[in-house]
Every structure is written in C-alpha cells, then in structure tokens.
Short mmCIF file of C-alpha atoms and ligand atoms in Angstrom, two decimals:
data_model
loop_
_atom_site.label_atom_id
_atom_site.label_comp_id
_atom_site.label_asym_id
_atom_site.label_seq_id
_atom_site.Cartn_x
_atom_site.Cartn_y
_atom_site.Cartn_z
CA MET A 103 0.00 0.00 0.00
CA HIS A 104 1.30 3.47 -0.92
CA LEU A 105 -0.09 6.49 0.90
CA ILE A 106 0.63 10.19 1.09
CA LEU A 107 0.18 12.05 4.37
CA LEU A 108 -0.54 15.63 3.40
CA GLY A 109 -0.97 18.53 5.77
CA PRO A 110 0.76 21.58 7.21
CA PRO A 111 3.87 21.34 9.36
CA GLY A 112 2.81 20.39 12.88
CA ALA A 113 -0.34 18.55 11.77
CA GLY A 114 1.03 15.32 13.26
CA LYS A 115 2.11 13.62 10.03
CA GLY A 116 5.33 12.32 11.58
CA THR A 117 3.63 10.95 14.69
CA GLN A 118 0.78 9.35 12.77
CA GLY A 119 3.11 8.05 10.07
CA ALA A 120 5.22 6.32 12.72
CA LEU A 121 2.10 4.68 14.20
CA LEU A 122 1.09 3.43 10.75
CA THR A 123 4.49 1.83 10.20
CA GLU A 124 4.16 -0.04 13.51
CA ARG A 125 0.62 -1.21 12.89
CA TYR A 126 0.74 -2.04 9.19
CA GLY A 127 4.39 -2.88 8.54
CA ILE A 128 4.78 -0.20 5.91
CA VAL A 129 7.85 2.01 5.60
CA ARG A 130 7.62 5.72 6.39
CA ILE A 131 9.59 7.95 4.06
CA SER A 132 9.96 11.41 5.58
CA THR A 133 11.93 13.78 3.37
CA GLY A 134 12.36 16.06 6.40
CA ASP A 135 14.03 13.22 8.34
CA LEU A 136 16.21 12.28 5.35
CA LEU A 137 17.34 15.90 5.01
CA ARG A 138 18.04 16.28 8.75
CA GLU A 139 20.13 13.10 8.59
CA ALA A 140 22.12 14.54 5.68
CA VAL A 141 22.61 17.78 7.64
CA ARG A 142 23.82 15.84 10.72
CA GLU A 143 26.24 13.82 8.61
CA GLY A 144 27.50 17.01 6.93
CA THR A 145 27.13 15.64 3.38
CA PRO A 146 27.25 18.16 0.48
CA LEU A 147 23.50 17.67 0.02
CA GLY A 148 22.96 18.34 3.74
CA ARG A 149 25.06 21.50 3.64
CA ASP A 150 23.08 22.83 0.65
CA ALA A 151 19.72 21.87 2.15
CA LYS A 152 20.38 23.41 5.57
CA ARG A 153 20.08 27.06 4.49
CA PHE A 154 16.64 26.40 2.95
CA MET A 155 15.49 24.44 6.01
CA ASP A 156 16.69 27.01 8.54
CA ALA A 157 14.84 29.74 6.62
CA GLY A 158 11.63 27.68 6.50
CA GLU A 159 11.84 27.47 2.70
CA LEU A 160 11.52 24.39 0.54
CA VAL A 161 14.57 22.48 -0.64
CA PRO A 162 14.66 22.40 -4.49
CA ASP A 163 12.46 19.78 -6.16
CA ASP A 164 15.28 18.00 -8.02
CA VAL A 165 17.16 17.38 -4.74
CA ILE A 166 14.04 15.99 -3.08
CA LEU A 167 13.08 13.80 -6.03
CA GLY A 168 16.63 12.42 -6.18
CA LEU A 169 16.47 11.51 -2.47
CA VAL A 170 13.09 9.79 -2.79
CA ARG A 171 14.10 7.93 -5.96
CA ASP A 172 17.18 6.64 -4.16
CA VAL A 173 15.26 5.41 -1.09
CA MET A 174 12.47 3.89 -3.16
CA SER A 175 14.99 1.80 -5.08
CA ARG A 176 15.81 0.08 -1.77
CA VAL A 177 12.25 -0.38 -0.44
CA ASP A 178 9.95 -3.09 -1.65
CA SER A 179 7.18 -2.91 0.97
CA GLY A 180 4.33 -0.40 1.15
CA VAL A 181 5.24 3.21 1.87
CA VAL A 182 3.70 6.13 3.68
CA PHE A 183 5.14 9.42 2.41
CA ASP A 184 5.37 12.05 5.13
CA GLY A 185 6.10 15.65 4.12
CA PHE A 186 6.44 14.66 0.46
CA PRO A 187 5.32 15.71 -2.09
CA ARG A 188 5.24 19.40 -1.18
CA THR A 189 4.91 20.96 -4.65
CA ILE A 190 3.03 20.09 -7.83
CA ALA A 191 6.39 19.31 -9.51
CA GLN A 192 7.18 16.79 -6.75
CA ALA A 193 3.72 15.22 -7.11
CA VAL A 194 4.27 14.81 -10.86
CA GLY A 195 7.75 13.39 -10.19
CA LEU A 196 6.30 10.91 -7.70
CA GLU A 197 3.61 9.84 -10.18
CA ARG A 198 6.35 9.12 -12.76
CA LEU A 199 8.50 7.29 -10.23
CA LEU A 200 5.64 5.07 -9.04
CA ALA A 201 4.64 4.36 -12.66
CA ASP A 202 8.26 3.41 -13.49
CA LEU A 203 8.30 1.05 -10.50
CA GLY A 204 4.86 -0.36 -11.33
CA ARG A 205 3.49 0.64 -7.91
CA PRO A 206 0.08 2.30 -7.52
CA LEU A 207 -0.75 5.16 -5.15
CA HIS A 208 -3.72 4.09 -3.03
CA ALA A 209 -4.77 7.19 -1.13
CA VAL A 210 -3.93 10.69 -0.06
CA ILE A 211 -4.74 11.50 3.56
CA LEU A 212 -5.05 15.17 4.40
CA ILE A 213 -4.64 16.05 8.09
CA GLU A 214 -6.18 19.47 8.73
CA VAL A 215 -5.31 21.69 11.71
CA ASP A 216 -6.03 25.33 12.48
CA ASP A 217 -3.04 27.74 12.01
CA GLU A 218 -2.85 29.09 15.59
CA GLU A 219 -2.85 25.54 16.95
CA LEU A 220 -0.01 24.67 14.54
CA VAL A 221 2.10 27.57 15.78
CA ARG A 222 1.48 26.48 19.38
CA ARG A 223 2.42 22.88 18.59
CA LEU A 224 5.56 23.67 16.62
CA ALA A 225 6.86 26.32 19.00
CA GLY A 226 6.33 23.85 21.89
CA ARG A 227 8.04 20.97 20.13
CA ARG A 228 11.24 19.53 21.61
CA VAL A 229 13.31 16.82 19.96
CA CYS A 230 15.84 14.50 21.54
CA ALA A 231 19.27 15.37 20.11
CA GLU A 232 20.35 11.74 20.57
CA CYS A 233 17.50 9.52 19.38
CA GLY A 234 15.08 11.92 17.64
CA VAL A 235 11.98 11.19 19.78
CA THR A 236 9.61 14.18 19.77
CA TYR A 237 7.89 15.80 22.80
CA ASN A 238 5.74 18.86 23.33
CA VAL A 239 6.02 21.08 26.37
CA HIS A 240 2.25 21.80 26.25
CA PHE A 241 0.68 18.38 25.85
CA GLN A 242 3.33 15.66 25.73
CA PRO A 243 6.05 16.76 28.14
CA PRO A 244 8.95 14.49 29.06
CA ARG A 245 8.99 13.09 32.63
CA ALA A 246 12.03 15.23 33.53
CA PRO A 247 12.16 18.66 31.87
CA GLY A 248 14.75 18.84 29.09
CA ALA A 249 15.62 15.11 29.11
CA CYS A 250 14.47 12.30 26.84
CA ASP A 251 12.34 9.59 28.53
CA GLU A 252 13.78 6.95 26.18
CA CYS A 253 17.52 7.58 26.28
CA GLY A 254 18.15 10.49 28.68
CA GLY A 255 19.45 12.64 25.79
CA THR A 256 19.12 16.43 25.79
CA LEU A 257 15.90 17.85 24.32
CA VAL A 258 16.42 20.70 21.86
CA VAL A 259 14.29 23.07 19.78
CA ARG A 260 14.62 22.37 16.08
CA PRO A 261 16.23 25.41 14.40
CA ASP A 262 13.20 25.79 12.13
CA ASP A 263 10.68 25.68 15.03
CA SER A 264 11.25 29.31 16.12
CA GLU A 265 8.01 31.29 15.85
CA ASP A 266 9.06 33.43 12.84
CA THR A 267 10.29 30.42 10.89
CA VAL A 268 7.15 28.47 11.81
CA ARG A 269 5.00 31.28 10.35
CA ARG A 270 7.15 31.26 7.20
CA ARG A 271 6.76 27.47 6.90
CA LEU A 272 2.99 27.83 7.21
CA SER A 273 2.83 30.44 4.46
CA VAL A 274 5.08 28.26 2.26
CA TYR A 275 2.62 25.43 2.91
CA ARG A 276 -0.38 27.57 1.88
CA GLU A 277 1.37 28.86 -1.27
CA GLN A 278 3.21 25.79 -2.54
CA THR A 279 1.82 22.66 -0.91
CA ALA A 280 -1.91 23.31 -0.37
CA PRO A 281 -2.47 23.41 -4.19
CA LEU A 282 -1.75 19.66 -4.08
CA ILE A 283 -5.17 19.14 -2.49
CA GLY A 284 -6.86 20.34 -5.70
CA HIS A 285 -4.34 18.43 -7.80
CA TYR A 286 -5.18 15.13 -6.10
CA ARG A 287 -8.91 15.84 -5.91
CA ALA A 288 -8.92 16.24 -9.70
CA GLY A 289 -7.19 12.86 -10.16
CA PRO A 290 -8.12 9.21 -9.69
CA VAL A 291 -6.61 8.65 -6.22
CA PRO A 292 -9.07 9.14 -3.31
CA VAL A 293 -8.38 12.04 -0.92
CA HIS A 294 -9.49 11.46 2.68
CA VAL A 295 -9.69 14.36 5.09
CA VAL A 296 -8.98 13.80 8.78
CA ASP A 297 -9.57 16.43 11.48
CA GLY A 298 -6.13 16.74 13.09
CA ASP A 299 -7.31 19.29 15.69
CA ARG A 300 -7.90 16.49 18.20
CA PRO A 301 -5.83 14.35 20.55
CA MET A 302 -3.29 12.07 18.87
CA ASP A 303 -5.22 8.89 19.79
CA ALA A 304 -8.45 10.10 18.19
CA VAL A 305 -6.63 10.95 14.95
CA ALA A 306 -4.82 7.58 15.05
CA ALA A 307 -8.16 5.75 15.49
CA ASP A 308 -9.60 7.50 12.40
CA LEU A 309 -6.53 6.62 10.38
CA ALA A 310 -6.65 2.98 11.46
CA GLU A 311 -10.31 2.77 10.41
CA LEU A 312 -9.42 4.32 7.07
CA LEU A 313 -6.51 1.98 6.42
CA ASP A 314 -8.53 -1.07 7.41
CA ALA A 315 -11.18 0.00 4.89
CA LEU A 316 -8.54 0.58 2.19
CA ARG A 317 -7.05 -2.86 2.76
CA ALA A 318 -10.40 -4.65 2.79
P1 AMP B 147 9.52 18.57 7.87
O1 AMP B 147 10.23 17.88 8.96
O2 AMP B 147 8.78 17.65 6.94
O3 AMP B 147 8.63 19.71 8.35
O4 AMP B 147 10.64 19.26 6.95
C1 AMP B 147 11.55 20.22 7.49
C2 AMP B 147 12.12 21.06 6.37
O5 AMP B 147 12.80 20.24 5.42
C3 AMP B 147 11.08 21.83 5.54
O6 AMP B 147 10.71 23.06 6.15
C4 AMP B 147 11.84 22.03 4.24
O7 AMP B 147 12.83 23.04 4.36
C5 AMP B 147 12.57 20.70 4.09
N1 AMP B 147 11.75 19.69 3.37
C6 AMP B 147 11.26 18.52 3.88
N2 AMP B 147 10.57 17.85 2.95
C7 AMP B 147 10.61 18.61 1.82
C8 AMP B 147 10.05 18.48 0.53
N3 AMP B 147 9.31 17.41 0.19
N4 AMP B 147 10.30 19.46 -0.37
C9 AMP B 147 11.05 20.53 -0.06
N5 AMP B 147 11.59 20.73 1.15
C10 AMP B 147 11.38 19.79 2.09
#
C-alpha cells in the first residue's frame, strides 16, 4: 500500500506516520528526516539543504526527487510518504517514479489543523538530540524537563521551530503545498480528510479505520 500524508507542518504527520508503520508494517519515508540526517552527517547535500530548512523554505524539487528515488529503489514494501510531495512538480515526479516502478498510489490522507494551533504545537516541540523522539512542552512533556524519557538525551528546539520560521513554513505550505489538495482531488486517487485538531489517539483511530477499509 502506498499512501501520502498531506498537511501543514505540525499537523502530526510524523507521529501518525510512525504509528502506521508499527501497525501495518509499511515504511515511512519522511523527506524532512532524510534531510536532517544529511545535515547531521554534513554531506554536500545536507550543507546545501540546511540554508533552505533554517529559513523555513523548501529544498529544491530535483534534490528531493533524487532523495526519494534513491530510497524507493531500496524499499519493496508499502510506503507512507510524510512531508512529500510538497509541490506540484514533486507530485508529478512521484507519479512518474511510481509508474516506473509499477506501484500504484492508493490514497492521499489530508490532516487538517487550524493555524494558531499549529504555531502552538511547533513552538512547543522539543526533539531529543540523541534519538530523535519528539515531545511537546504543552501536551506531551517528558517526565524530567529537558531530558528524553527513552535515552536520557538532551531535548532541543529544532532550528526551524522558532516562531518566525514556523509562520514562514505555514505560508510556504499555503502557497506551494496546499495546491496539491486540488491536484489530487482532480485525479483518480481518493483524498481522505482527517480532522487533526484532536488528541493524537483520536486521529490515530480515524486513520486505522481508514486503512482497514482501504485494505479490505
Ligand atoms: P519537515 O520535517 O517535513 O517539516 O521538513 C523540514 C524542512 O525540510 C522543511 O521546512 C523544508 O525546508 C525541508 N523539506 C522537507 N521535505 C521537503 C520536501 N518534500 N520538499 C522541499 N523541502 C522539504
């Protein structure tokens, strides 16, 4: 099964995508995670991508499509795409890639959340510098402030989670990514809308129901 999780930054795509991989044995491909890994490793691609990421702008389409093509060549199970595609050009590139690989796209799932709630979520987000587990100071705090429950690592604010950059990322989403909703609605793949303005478990339950129906 191949799915796209679409929605603004902070909608919970990463969290929900991770739950789907556990429950359904599909692989989550997050272009944001792939880019952060490249930045951490200091590869040339990571160094180029970092200035776009820190400014809240999108990394160029050809870089992103190259990354996804590379990962997809190594994955033969189902995939949930998280944070990709983010532009019409990426969506067209993904359609070509899936056609080349003979793999269909089954559904697009749009997680919708109100803008002010997104700012609150992203500005409150803390990430473990060691293992990458995500917390939120407002509604999912760690047991000890500033330390990861899983590994004891230090919790940090992602450089692109400062309030100004968050607002820039949201306007980039509205301008460049939201047009994908119309793009997919005009095509053959079903678009399912999930209300992401609810607790994580409620959103996860809706997604599980949806995936069970898609698999049936
Ligand atoms: P994310 O963790 O998905 O919010 O991504 C963090 C940042 O990585 C974004 O703000 C972009 O700068 C970059 N990025 C991630 N995925 C993409 C993509 N599909 N296209 C362009 N830039 C991306």
